[in-house]
């Protein structure tokens, strides 16, 4: 079983905006601190994979990171991801710089993102290329653009042929409307409003390979686009390129810690 909570779920609310940065700084702990130690114990006691939202992490050089955690049923920190795209100018976090996938034994490979990351299509694309079958996007959206985020969840699922799990905080703080989407963009389950709710879904991750083999709607196979020997496509915006030889996703190494 995998249990997922929203972004900054443990931080609480009620802090005035003008004091928010100071409060976030004060709450930050290193990953070997008491907060993560306690979360490890909860995961171990319950025997679950746990994504407790994200936490304020004090980095090794004093940075302030918004960090998503994955705790294993054995009570280990199986992986962590530092938000690459803080919501600027409103968030004070230092940006992370590594894409992260985590192998969940008995479940599959998950890619980790946080809130505003979903607005940058390169993030989900990179994680799908790294072999992620499901993207876990923890969210704390308190603003009306949750409507657009629901579109992004489906779009990211469709264009990368992965499951998308977008878990947002409920009211009275957040807009709620968490959603789970399959690799063809179909909504598996969603919260209809901002009211607090618990969503459950059974994900058959073999659907990812099926959709990529058969095509979305039986037609579109984006990961099989290129033929051997075709030239690379230059992408000046990234000072890089799409290389047909390395285009298709594979089960690649992940960053994990113990």
XYZ file of N, CA and C in Angstrom:
774
model
N 0.842 -1.199 0.000
C 0.000 0.000 0.000
C 0.878 1.251 0.000
N 0.475 2.213 -0.800
C 1.142 3.517 -0.871
C 0.171 4.590 -0.394
N 0.585 5.388 0.583
C -0.247 6.461 1.133
C 0.444 7.793 0.857
N -0.302 8.740 0.283
C 0.266 10.019 -0.140
C -0.512 11.172 0.492
N 0.216 12.137 1.034
C -0.370 13.357 1.596
C 0.075 14.567 0.768
N -0.597 15.716 0.926
C -0.266 16.902 0.122
C 1.054 17.565 0.528
N 1.472 18.484 -0.303
C 2.671 19.297 -0.065
C 2.576 20.015 1.284
N 3.683 20.004 2.035
C 3.791 20.704 3.322
C 2.646 20.360 4.266
N 2.184 19.125 4.194
C 1.036 18.695 5.001
C 1.298 18.869 6.494
N 2.542 18.705 6.915
C 2.875 18.763 8.339
C 3.195 20.172 8.830
N 3.215 21.141 7.924
C 3.617 22.493 8.309
C 2.527 23.233 9.064
N 1.271 22.954 8.731
C 0.182 23.671 9.382
C -0.154 24.961 8.660
N -1.150 25.675 9.171
C -1.623 26.904 8.537
C -1.869 27.961 9.601
N -2.283 29.113 9.146
C -2.590 30.192 10.069
C -1.463 31.175 10.263
N -0.319 30.942 9.618
C 0.788 31.888 9.722
C 0.551 33.053 8.770
N 0.564 34.292 9.242
C 0.388 35.442 8.339
C 1.450 35.441 7.241
N 1.075 35.906 6.053
C 1.986 35.879 4.910
C 3.314 36.556 5.210
N 3.272 37.668 5.932
C 4.498 38.424 6.183
C 5.450 37.690 7.128
N 4.943 36.671 7.813
C 5.781 35.880 8.723
C 6.068 34.481 8.179
N 5.587 34.201 6.990
C 5.648 32.827 6.480
C 7.080 32.360 6.236
N 7.900 33.201 5.607
C 9.276 32.791 5.322
C 10.023 32.471 6.605
N 9.850 33.331 7.607
C 10.505 33.103 8.895
C 10.029 31.794 9.520
N 8.731 31.512 9.419
C 8.195 30.281 9.999
C 8.705 29.046 9.261
N 8.791 29.134 7.940
C 9.326 28.016 7.163
C 10.781 27.756 7.523
N 11.553 28.827 7.640
C 12.957 28.682 8.025
C 13.070 28.008 9.394
N 12.221 28.431 10.320
C 12.291 27.894 11.680
C 11.902 26.423 11.739
N 11.060 25.984 10.809
C 10.591 24.596 10.837
C 11.541 23.632 10.135
N 12.529 24.158 9.425
C 13.400 23.304 8.611
C 14.298 22.430 9.481
N 14.418 21.172 9.086
C 15.302 20.215 9.754
C 16.093 19.451 8.697
N 17.272 18.958 9.035
C 17.981 18.068 8.113
C 17.250 16.734 8.001
N 17.591 15.969 6.977
C 16.886 14.714 6.738
C 17.179 13.658 7.800
N 18.218 13.860 8.584
C 18.483 12.930 9.687
C 17.962 13.470 11.018
N 17.059 14.454 10.951
C 16.507 15.066 12.151
C 15.330 14.289 12.714
N 14.747 14.785 13.802
C 13.672 14.060 14.491
C 12.393 13.914 13.673
N 12.092 14.865 12.788
C 10.859 14.759 12.002
C 10.903 13.524 11.101
N 11.970 13.394 10.330
C 12.069 12.256 9.418
C 12.195 10.951 10.202
N 12.880 10.991 11.322
C 12.982 9.799 12.167
C 11.598 9.327 12.606
N 10.750 10.270 13.000
C 9.392 9.922 13.400
C 8.566 9.372 12.252
N 8.740 9.937 11.060
C 8.005 9.462 9.892
C 8.446 8.059 9.492
N 9.725 7.788 9.621
C 10.216 6.428 9.361
C 9.507 5.422 10.260
N 9.374 5.790 11.524
C 8.754 4.884 12.485
C 7.285 4.654 12.157
N 6.590 5.701 11.718
C 5.179 5.549 11.328
C 5.056 4.584 10.161
N 5.895 4.752 9.130
C 5.848 3.861 7.971
C 6.135 2.420 8.385
N 7.111 2.245 9.270
C 7.470 0.893 9.715
C 6.335 0.261 10.520
N 5.751 1.015 11.434
C 4.683 0.471 12.273
C 3.469 0.064 11.440
N 3.153 0.857 10.417
C 1.980 0.579 9.587
C 2.293 -0.375 8.440
N 3.575 -0.582 8.151
C 3.963 -1.464 7.058
C 3.539 -0.940 5.702
N 3.708 0.374 5.476
C 3.253 1.004 4.231
C 4.381 1.793 3.578
N 4.233 2.013 2.282
C 4.997 3.056 1.607
C 4.304 4.380 1.916
N 5.075 5.353 2.371
C 4.487 6.616 2.833
C 5.162 7.798 2.156
N 4.343 8.635 1.519
C 4.786 9.942 1.026
C 4.051 10.971 1.875
N 4.701 11.501 2.921
C 4.005 12.368 3.875
C 3.913 13.815 3.402
N 3.639 14.006 2.126
C 3.715 15.345 1.553
C 5.161 15.746 1.395
N 5.441 17.019 1.587
C 6.825 17.496 1.572
C 7.115 18.172 2.906
N 8.400 18.378 3.166
C 8.826 19.004 4.419
C 9.827 20.108 4.107
N 10.001 21.007 5.055
C 11.055 22.011 4.951
C 12.360 21.367 5.405
N 13.298 21.264 4.475
C 14.581 20.627 4.770
C 15.676 21.676 4.917
N 16.470 21.546 5.960
C 17.682 22.346 6.100
C 18.798 21.609 5.378
N 19.268 22.172 4.272
C 20.276 21.515 3.458
C 21.638 21.481 4.117
N 22.562 20.728 3.532
C 23.891 20.568 4.135
C 24.691 21.855 4.212
N 24.328 22.850 3.402
C 25.015 24.139 3.437
C 24.083 25.247 3.909
N 23.062 24.866 4.671
C 22.130 25.838 5.224
C 20.987 26.219 4.307
N 20.857 25.559 3.159
C 19.786 25.900 2.231
C 18.418 25.544 2.822
N 17.394 26.174 2.262
C 16.014 25.841 2.607
C 15.395 25.151 1.400
N 15.153 23.850 1.517
C 14.561 23.079 0.433
C 13.137 22.670 0.789
N 12.295 22.591 -0.235
C 10.972 21.981 -0.127
C 11.138 20.556 -0.649
N 11.093 19.577 0.241
C 11.559 18.232 -0.077
C 10.468 17.191 0.133
N 10.209 16.419 -0.917
C 9.270 15.305 -0.843
C 10.016 14.050 -0.397
N 9.394 13.281 0.471
C 10.020 12.092 1.048
C 9.263 10.836 0.642
N 9.990 9.733 0.561
C 9.379 8.413 0.402
C 9.943 7.510 1.491
N 9.067 7.025 2.364
C 9.455 6.125 3.448
C 8.985 4.717 3.122
N 9.830 3.735 3.376
C 9.514 2.350 3.039
C 8.795 1.645 4.187
N 8.160 0.491 3.904
C 7.524 -0.281 4.976
C 8.512 -0.779 6.027
N 9.793 -0.786 5.679
C 10.824 -1.180 6.640
C 11.283 -0.014 7.508
N 10.708 1.159 7.272
C 11.066 2.325 8.066
C 12.331 3.012 7.612
N 12.635 2.917 6.314
C 13.817 3.568 5.763
C 13.408 4.743 4.877
N 14.304 5.713 4.764
C 14.105 6.801 3.807
C 14.560 6.285 2.450
N 13.598 5.858 1.638
C 13.906 5.220 0.361
C 14.320 6.230 -0.700
N 13.902 7.467 -0.559
C 14.257 8.493 -1.526
C 13.738 9.850 -1.096
N 14.318 10.887 -1.674
C 13.844 12.244 -1.406
C 14.086 13.096 -2.643
N 13.225 14.086 -2.802
C 13.298 14.973 -3.974
C 13.132 16.413 -3.517
N 14.047 17.277 -3.945
C 13.992 18.703 -3.624
C 13.369 19.459 -4.795
N 12.321 20.197 -4.517
C 11.547 20.899 -5.547
C 12.455 21.732 -6.446
N 12.398 21.446 -7.739
C 13.259 22.133 -8.703
C 12.704 23.507 -9.063
N 11.391 23.624 -9.116
C 10.763 24.877 -9.537
C 9.906 25.465 -8.406
N 10.518 26.179 -7.450
C 9.713 26.902 -6.454
C 8.787 27.900 -7.157
N 7.654 28.154 -6.546
C 6.660 29.065 -7.138
C 7.094 30.505 -6.864
N 7.879 31.029 -7.747
C 8.411 32.380 -7.577
C 7.464 33.418 -8.141
N 7.375 34.589 -7.497
C 8.221 35.088 -6.405
C 7.681 34.790 -5.009
N 6.742 33.866 -4.900
C 6.012 33.709 -3.640
C 6.670 32.750 -2.654
N 7.532 31.856 -3.120
C 8.132 30.864 -2.233
C 9.615 31.150 -2.020
N 10.116 30.949 -0.803
C 11.493 31.323 -0.474
C 12.517 30.208 -0.669
N 12.098 29.054 -1.199
C 12.980 27.892 -1.203
C 14.134 28.026 -2.192
N 15.237 27.385 -1.833
C 16.313 27.181 -2.793
C 15.895 26.050 -3.729
N 16.174 26.166 -5.029
C 15.756 25.112 -5.951
C 16.654 23.885 -5.858
N 16.038 22.721 -5.974
C 16.809 21.498 -6.143
C 17.319 21.405 -7.570
N 18.103 20.374 -7.857
C 18.660 20.259 -9.202
C 18.729 18.822 -9.700
N 18.088 17.888 -9.003
C 18.123 16.488 -9.418
C 16.711 15.946 -9.597
N 16.486 15.243 -10.720
C 15.253 14.494 -10.911
C 15.389 13.173 -10.163
N 14.305 12.729 -9.548
C 14.383 11.558 -8.679
C 13.251 10.576 -8.987
N 13.622 9.311 -9.172
C 12.661 8.219 -9.186
C 13.014 7.258 -8.062
N 12.007 6.554 -7.592
C 12.192 5.608 -6.493
C 11.497 4.304 -6.857
N 12.194 3.198 -6.693
C 11.593 1.886 -6.910
C 10.857 1.456 -5.647
N 9.556 1.256 -5.778
C 8.715 0.818 -4.670
C 8.507 -0.684 -4.824
N 9.174 -1.467 -4.008
C 9.124 -2.922 -4.131
C 7.679 -3.412 -4.088
N 7.327 -4.238 -5.059
C 5.978 -4.761 -5.128
C 4.980 -3.822 -5.760
N 5.444 -2.658 -6.201
C 4.533 -1.662 -6.772
C 5.022 -1.197 -8.140
N 6.182 -0.588 -8.204
C 6.711 -0.093 -9.468
C 7.644 1.071 -9.232
N 7.905 1.810 -10.286
C 8.823 2.945 -10.197
C 8.032 4.252 -10.207
N 8.282 5.084 -9.207
C 7.582 6.364 -9.058
C 8.542 7.515 -9.292
N 8.065 8.537 -9.978
C 8.792 9.787 -10.113
C 8.188 10.812 -9.174
N 9.029 11.644 -8.584
C 8.571 12.600 -7.575
C 8.588 14.018 -8.124
N 7.482 14.739 -7.925
C 7.412 16.163 -8.245
C 6.620 16.867 -7.151
N 6.768 18.181 -7.105
C 6.064 18.984 -6.109
C 5.379 20.155 -6.807
N 4.069 20.209 -6.694
C 3.242 21.350 -7.076
C 3.636 21.978 -8.415
N 4.310 23.140 -8.365
C 4.575 23.951 -9.559
C 5.437 23.227 -10.583
N 6.144 22.178 -10.183
C 6.908 21.381 -11.148
C 6.026 20.911 -12.298
N 4.736 20.659 -12.010
C 3.837 20.119 -13.029
C 3.615 21.089 -14.178
N 3.909 22.369 -13.960
C 3.728 23.373 -15.002
C 4.883 23.375 -16.005
N 5.907 22.623 -15.739
C 7.071 22.551 -16.621
C 7.111 21.149 -17.225
N 6.690 20.997 -18.485
C 6.529 19.653 -19.061
C 7.816 18.847 -19.101
N 8.948 19.537 -19.065
C 10.228 18.831 -19.102
C 10.417 17.929 -17.882
N 9.804 18.296 -16.755
C 10.000 17.533 -15.524
C 9.386 16.140 -15.654
N 8.109 16.087 -16.010
C 7.457 14.789 -16.162
C 8.084 13.993 -17.294
N 8.456 14.651 -18.369
C 9.106 13.951 -19.483
C 10.403 13.287 -19.039
N 11.215 14.007 -18.268
C 12.479 13.445 -17.796
C 12.232 12.238 -16.889
N 11.266 12.341 -15.993
C 10.983 11.237 -15.078
C 10.452 10.018 -15.827
N 9.600 10.251 -16.824
C 9.118 9.137 -17.639
C 10.274 8.472 -18.374
N 11.189 9.266 -18.891
C 12.373 8.728 -19.578
C 13.236 7.910 -18.621
N 13.241 8.297 -17.346
C 14.004 7.565 -16.332
C 13.299 6.288 -15.880
N 12.162 5.992 -16.478
C 11.474 4.745 -16.183
C 10.310 4.851 -15.230
N 9.941 6.069 -14.813
C 8.803 6.211 -13.902
C 7.520 5.766 -14.590
N 6.740 4.974 -13.879
C 5.437 4.535 -14.375
C 4.309 5.364 -13.779
N 4.570 5.967 -12.640
C 3.596 6.837 -11.983
C 4.339 8.056 -11.450
N 3.748 9.218 -11.628
C 4.307 10.466 -11.108
C 3.482 10.881 -9.898
N 4.155 11.061 -8.770
C 3.489 11.497 -7.539
C 3.765 12.983 -7.364
N 2.731 13.789 -7.600
C 2.829 15.248 -7.531
C 2.081 15.719 -6.286
N 2.832 16.068 -5.227
C 2.189 16.581 -4.009
C 2.028 18.092 -4.151
N 0.888 18.602 -3.716
C 0.474 19.958 -4.089
C -0.090 20.695 -2.874
N 0.179 22.004 -2.825
C -0.520 22.882 -1.884
C -0.980 24.113 -2.655
N -2.049 23.926 -3.408
C -2.606 25.016 -4.204
C -3.818 25.589 -3.488
N -3.693 26.846 -3.116
C -4.760 27.548 -2.401
C -5.463 28.554 -3.309
N -5.060 28.593 -4.561
C -5.476 29.623 -5.513
C -6.335 29.021 -6.626
N -7.054 29.866 -7.402
C -7.999 29.347 -8.393
C -7.361 28.559 -9.537
N -6.037 28.608 -9.679
C -5.408 27.904 -10.798
C -5.371 26.387 -10.604
N -6.023 25.893 -9.561
C -6.171 24.436 -9.457
C -6.913 23.895 -10.670
N -7.813 24.686 -11.230
C -8.533 24.253 -12.433
C -7.563 23.942 -13.565
N -6.554 24.776 -13.734
C -5.554 24.527 -14.768
C -4.672 23.327 -14.415
N -4.395 23.143 -13.126
C -3.565 22.009 -12.716
C -4.228 20.675 -13.034
N -5.546 20.628 -12.983
C -6.243 19.400 -13.352
C -6.046 19.092 -14.830
N -6.012 20.125 -15.644
C -5.719 19.939 -17.071
C -4.287 19.444 -17.249
N -3.362 20.041 -16.494
C -1.960 19.638 -16.592
C -1.769 18.183 -16.174
N -2.484 17.742 -15.151
C -2.360 16.344 -14.722
C -2.728 15.402 -15.853
N -3.791 15.700 -16.550
C -4.198 14.849 -17.669
C -3.245 14.993 -18.847
N -2.811 16.222 -19.110
C -1.895 16.437 -20.235
C -0.557 15.740 -20.005
N -0.017 15.857 -18.790
C 1.254 15.193 -18.498
C 1.125 13.681 -18.590
N -0.025 13.144 -18.159
C -0.255 11.707 -18.294
C -0.302 11.297 -19.760
N -1.030 12.040 -20.571
C -1.200 11.691 -21.979
C 0.110 11.778 -22.740
N 0.821 12.884 -22.598
C 2.004 13.105 -23.434
C 3.185 12.233 -23.032
N 3.135 11.674 -21.822
C 4.230 10.806 -21.372
C 3.792 9.368 -21.144
N 2.493 9.106 -21.270
C 1.934 7.768 -21.101
C 2.338 7.176 -19.747
N 2.017 7.923 -18.699
C 2.267 7.506 -17.319
C 1.017 7.781 -16.482
N 0.936 7.140 -15.326
C -0.075 7.511 -14.343
C 0.345 8.818 -13.676
N -0.630 9.672 -13.388
C -0.391 10.903 -12.642
C -1.243 10.883 -11.376
N -0.591 11.135 -10.238
C -1.283 11.248 -8.956
C -1.003 12.650 -8.425
N -2.015 13.513 -8.452
C -1.876 14.904 -8.015
C -2.700 15.088 -6.747
N -2.011 15.244 -5.613
C -2.674 15.274 -4.306
C -2.568 16.682 -3.728
N -3.702 17.381 -3.672
C -3.730 18.768 -3.200
C -4.358 18.855 -1.812
N -3.971 19.900 -1.062
C -4.555 20.099 0.266
C -6.009 20.563 0.128
N -6.814 20.147 1.083
C -8.241 20.449 1.073
C -8.518 21.783 1.755
N -9.802 22.163 1.755
C -10.220 23.366 2.432
C -10.183 23.198 3.939
N -10.190 24.280 4.681
C -10.391 25.653 4.202
C -9.146 26.306 3.626
N -7.999 25.631 3.707
C -6.763 26.242 3.206
C -6.644 26.124 1.698
N -6.808 24.904 1.183
C -6.533 24.641 -0.221
C -7.784 24.491 -1.060
N -7.554 24.297 -2.353
C -8.633 24.124 -3.315
C -9.069 22.665 -3.442
N -8.333 21.745 -2.804
C -8.703 20.338 -2.891
C -8.618 19.806 -4.310
N -9.610 18.995 -4.685
C -9.745 18.455 -6.039
C -8.509 17.631 -6.441
N -8.094 16.754 -5.555
C -7.035 15.811 -5.908
C -7.525 14.906 -7.034
N -6.581 14.334 -7.784
C -6.963 13.580 -8.976
C -5.937 12.491 -9.261
N -6.426 11.368 -9.785
C -5.575 10.273 -10.255
C -5.952 9.998 -11.702
N -4.948 9.964 -12.575
C -5.169 9.872 -14.020
C -4.388 8.690 -14.575
N -4.965 7.986 -15.547
C -4.271 6.845 -16.137
C -3.397 7.285 -17.317
N -2.598 6.386 -17.909
C -1.646 6.786 -18.955
C -2.275 7.290 -20.249
N -3.587 7.145 -20.394
C -4.261 7.703 -21.567
C -5.024 8.980 -21.228
N -4.854 9.472 -20.017
C -5.489 10.720 -19.629
C -6.881 10.577 -19.061
N -7.310 9.345 -18.831
C -8.636 9.141 -18.241
C -8.563 9.313 -16.727
N -9.561 9.962 -16.176
C -9.611 10.180 -14.730
C -10.070 8.899 -14.051
N -9.217 8.366 -13.175
C -9.561 7.164 -12.413
C -10.431 7.532 -11.223
N -10.015 8.567 -10.510
C -10.797 9.073 -9.383
C -10.380 10.510 -9.117
N -11.279 11.293 -8.553
C -10.965 12.680 -8.216
C -11.883 13.168 -7.109
N -11.391 14.134 -6.367
C -12.212 14.795 -5.361
C -13.000 15.903 -6.046
N -14.285 15.949 -5.801
C -15.153 16.856 -6.542
C -15.087 18.291 -6.053
N -14.538 18.503 -4.852
C -14.566 19.846 -4.276
C -13.368 20.019 -3.352
N -13.386 21.123 -2.608
C -12.325 21.386 -1.640
C -12.572 20.703 -0.302
N -13.696 20.025 -0.158
C -13.990 19.352 1.108
C -12.950 18.275 1.394
N -12.543 18.116 2.651
C -11.600 17.048 2.993
C -12.124 15.686 2.544
N -11.260 14.890 1.979
C -11.677 13.585 1.475
C -10.476 12.661 1.397
N -10.755 11.381 1.277
C -9.727 10.363 1.069
C -10.032 9.667 -0.248
N -9.082 9.692 -1.169
C -9.233 8.995 -2.440
C -8.487 7.676 -2.383
N -9.067 6.642 -2.967
C -8.380 5.365 -3.106
C -8.418 4.945 -4.567
N -7.363 4.301 -4.998
C -7.295 3.833 -6.383
C -6.372 2.633 -6.451
N -6.708 1.699 -7.325
C -5.864 0.546 -7.586
C -5.229 0.774 -8.951
N -3.900 0.860 -8.981
C -3.195 1.151 -10.226
C -2.512 -0.106 -10.741
N -2.830 -0.477 -11.958
C -2.146 -1.584 -12.631
C -1.068 -0.976 -13.515
N 0.164 -0.958 -13.019
C 1.227 -0.255 -13.728
C 1.635 -0.937 -15.022
N 1.174 -2.166 -15.246
C 1.432 -2.794 -16.547
C 0.717 -2.049 -17.668
N -0.264 -1.216 -17.309
C -0.971 -0.418 -18.318
C -0.036 0.543 -19.031
N 1.042 0.963 -18.365
C 1.995 1.879 -18.999
C 2.613 1.227 -20.225
N 3.112 0.013 -20.070
C 3.724 -0.687 -21.196
C 2.696 -1.010 -22.271
N 1.484 -1.354 -21.854
C 0.436 -1.665 -22.821
C 0.101 -0.455 -23.684
N -0.042 0.705 -23.033
C -0.374 1.917 -23.785
C 0.767 2.304 -24.714
N 1.994 2.173 -24.248
C 3.130 2.530 -25.098
C 3.279 1.573 -26.273
N 2.890 0.319 -26.077
C 2.975 -0.659 -27.165
C 1.825 -0.504 -28.151
N 0.618 -0.313 -27.627
C -0.570 -0.264 -28.479
C -0.924 1.137 -28.949
N -0.434 2.146 -28.230
C -0.733 3.525 -28.576
C -1.896 4.078 -27.775
N -1.825 5.369 -27.449
C -2.938 6.040 -26.790
C -4.141 6.027 -27.724
N -5.288 5.587 -27.208
C -6.483 5.397 -28.035
C -6.202 4.428 -29.178
N -5.222 3.532 -28.969
C -4.851 2.571 -29.998
C -4.127 3.182 -31.175
N -3.596 4.399 -31.009
C -3.034 5.126 -32.151
C -1.636 5.688 -31.904
N -1.480 6.479 -30.877
C -0.286 7.323 -30.751
C 0.776 6.668 -29.869
N 1.967 6.457 -30.456
C 3.081 5.818 -29.751
C 4.281 6.764 -29.795
N 4.226 7.790 -28.960
C 5.247 8.844 -29.014
C 6.639 8.333 -28.691
N 6.724 7.355 -27.782
C 8.038 6.850 -27.384
C 8.653 5.945 -28.450
N 7.891 5.632 -29.497
C 8.411 4.831 -30.615
C 8.490 5.673 -31.885
N 8.628 6.956 -31.730
C 8.557 7.885 -32.847
C 9.696 7.716 -33.850
N 10.898 7.471 -33.373
C 12.071 7.575 -34.245
C 12.480 6.227 -34.824
N 13.116 6.309 -35.998
C 13.657 5.133 -36.667
C 15.173 5.144 -36.553
N 15.795 3.962 -36.591
C 17.263 3.903 -36.468
C 17.956 4.782 -37.502
N 18.948 5.524 -37.027
C 19.758 6.329 -37.936
C 19.214 7.704 -38.245
N 18.028 8.052 -37.714
C 17.500 9.390 -37.979
C 18.336 10.436 -37.248
N 18.440 11.634 -37.816
C 19.300 12.661 -37.210
C 18.711 13.203 -35.916
N 19.586 13.723 -35.081
C 19.155 14.367 -33.846
C 18.424 15.665 -34.154
N 17.541 16.061 -33.254
C 16.789 17.307 -33.383
C 17.351 18.296 -32.374
N 17.901 19.372 -32.854
C 18.505 20.365 -31.968
C 17.416 21.133 -31.212
N 17.675 21.382 -29.947
C 16.758 22.138 -29.089
C 17.516 23.328 -28.513
N 17.591 24.424 -29.242
C 18.398 25.566 -28.794
C 17.999 26.100 -27.424
N 16.717 26.006 -27.075
C 16.283 26.543 -25.786
C 16.987 25.841 -24.628
N 17.377 24.576 -24.828
C 18.072 23.812 -23.792
C 19.569 23.696 -24.054
N 20.028 24.244 -25.166
C 21.404 24.014 -25.603
C 21.682 22.509 -25.641
N 20.700 21.779 -26.106
C 20.802 20.328 -26.189
C 20.031 19.828 -27.392
N 19.606 18.561 -27.338
C 18.918 17.998 -28.483
C 18.179 16.730 -28.088
N 17.252 16.314 -28.937
C 16.632 15.003 -28.850
C 17.432 14.065 -29.735
N 17.975 13.024 -29.143
C 18.753 12.043 -29.891
C 17.907 10.788 -30.053
N 17.535 10.414 -31.278
C 16.717 9.215 -31.474
C 17.301 7.971 -30.824
N 18.625 7.917 -30.707
C 19.270 6.729 -30.141
C 18.991 6.567 -28.652
N 18.623 7.648 -27.978
C 18.390 7.581 -26.526
C 16.990 8.055 -26.140
N 16.077 8.106 -27.101
C 14.761 8.688 -26.874
C 13.872 7.837 -25.974
N 13.820 6.535 -26.201
C 12.848 5.691 -25.512
C 13.186 5.517 -24.041
N 12.166 5.451 -23.169
C 12.417 5.244 -21.742
C 12.980 3.855 -21.486
N 13.654 3.710 -20.379
C 14.176 2.411 -19.958
C 14.211 2.391 -18.444
N 14.393 1.212 -17.899
C 14.557 1.103 -16.451
C 15.976 1.488 -16.113
N 16.134 2.710 -15.651
C 17.457 3.254 -15.396
C 17.712 3.304 -13.901
N 18.954 3.573 -13.545
C 19.308 3.620 -12.131
C 18.596 4.782 -11.455
N 18.304 4.621 -10.178
C 17.635 5.661 -9.410
C 18.537 6.123 -8.287
N 18.248 7.310 -7.781
C 18.956 7.770 -6.601
C 18.153 7.383 -5.383
N 18.737 6.605 -4.524
C 18.070 6.244 -3.281
C 19.094 6.223 -2.167
N 18.619 6.318 -0.946
C 19.524 6.296 0.185
C 18.982 5.355 1.232
N 19.792 4.983 2.160
C 19.330 4.144 3.257
C 19.915 4.669 4.554
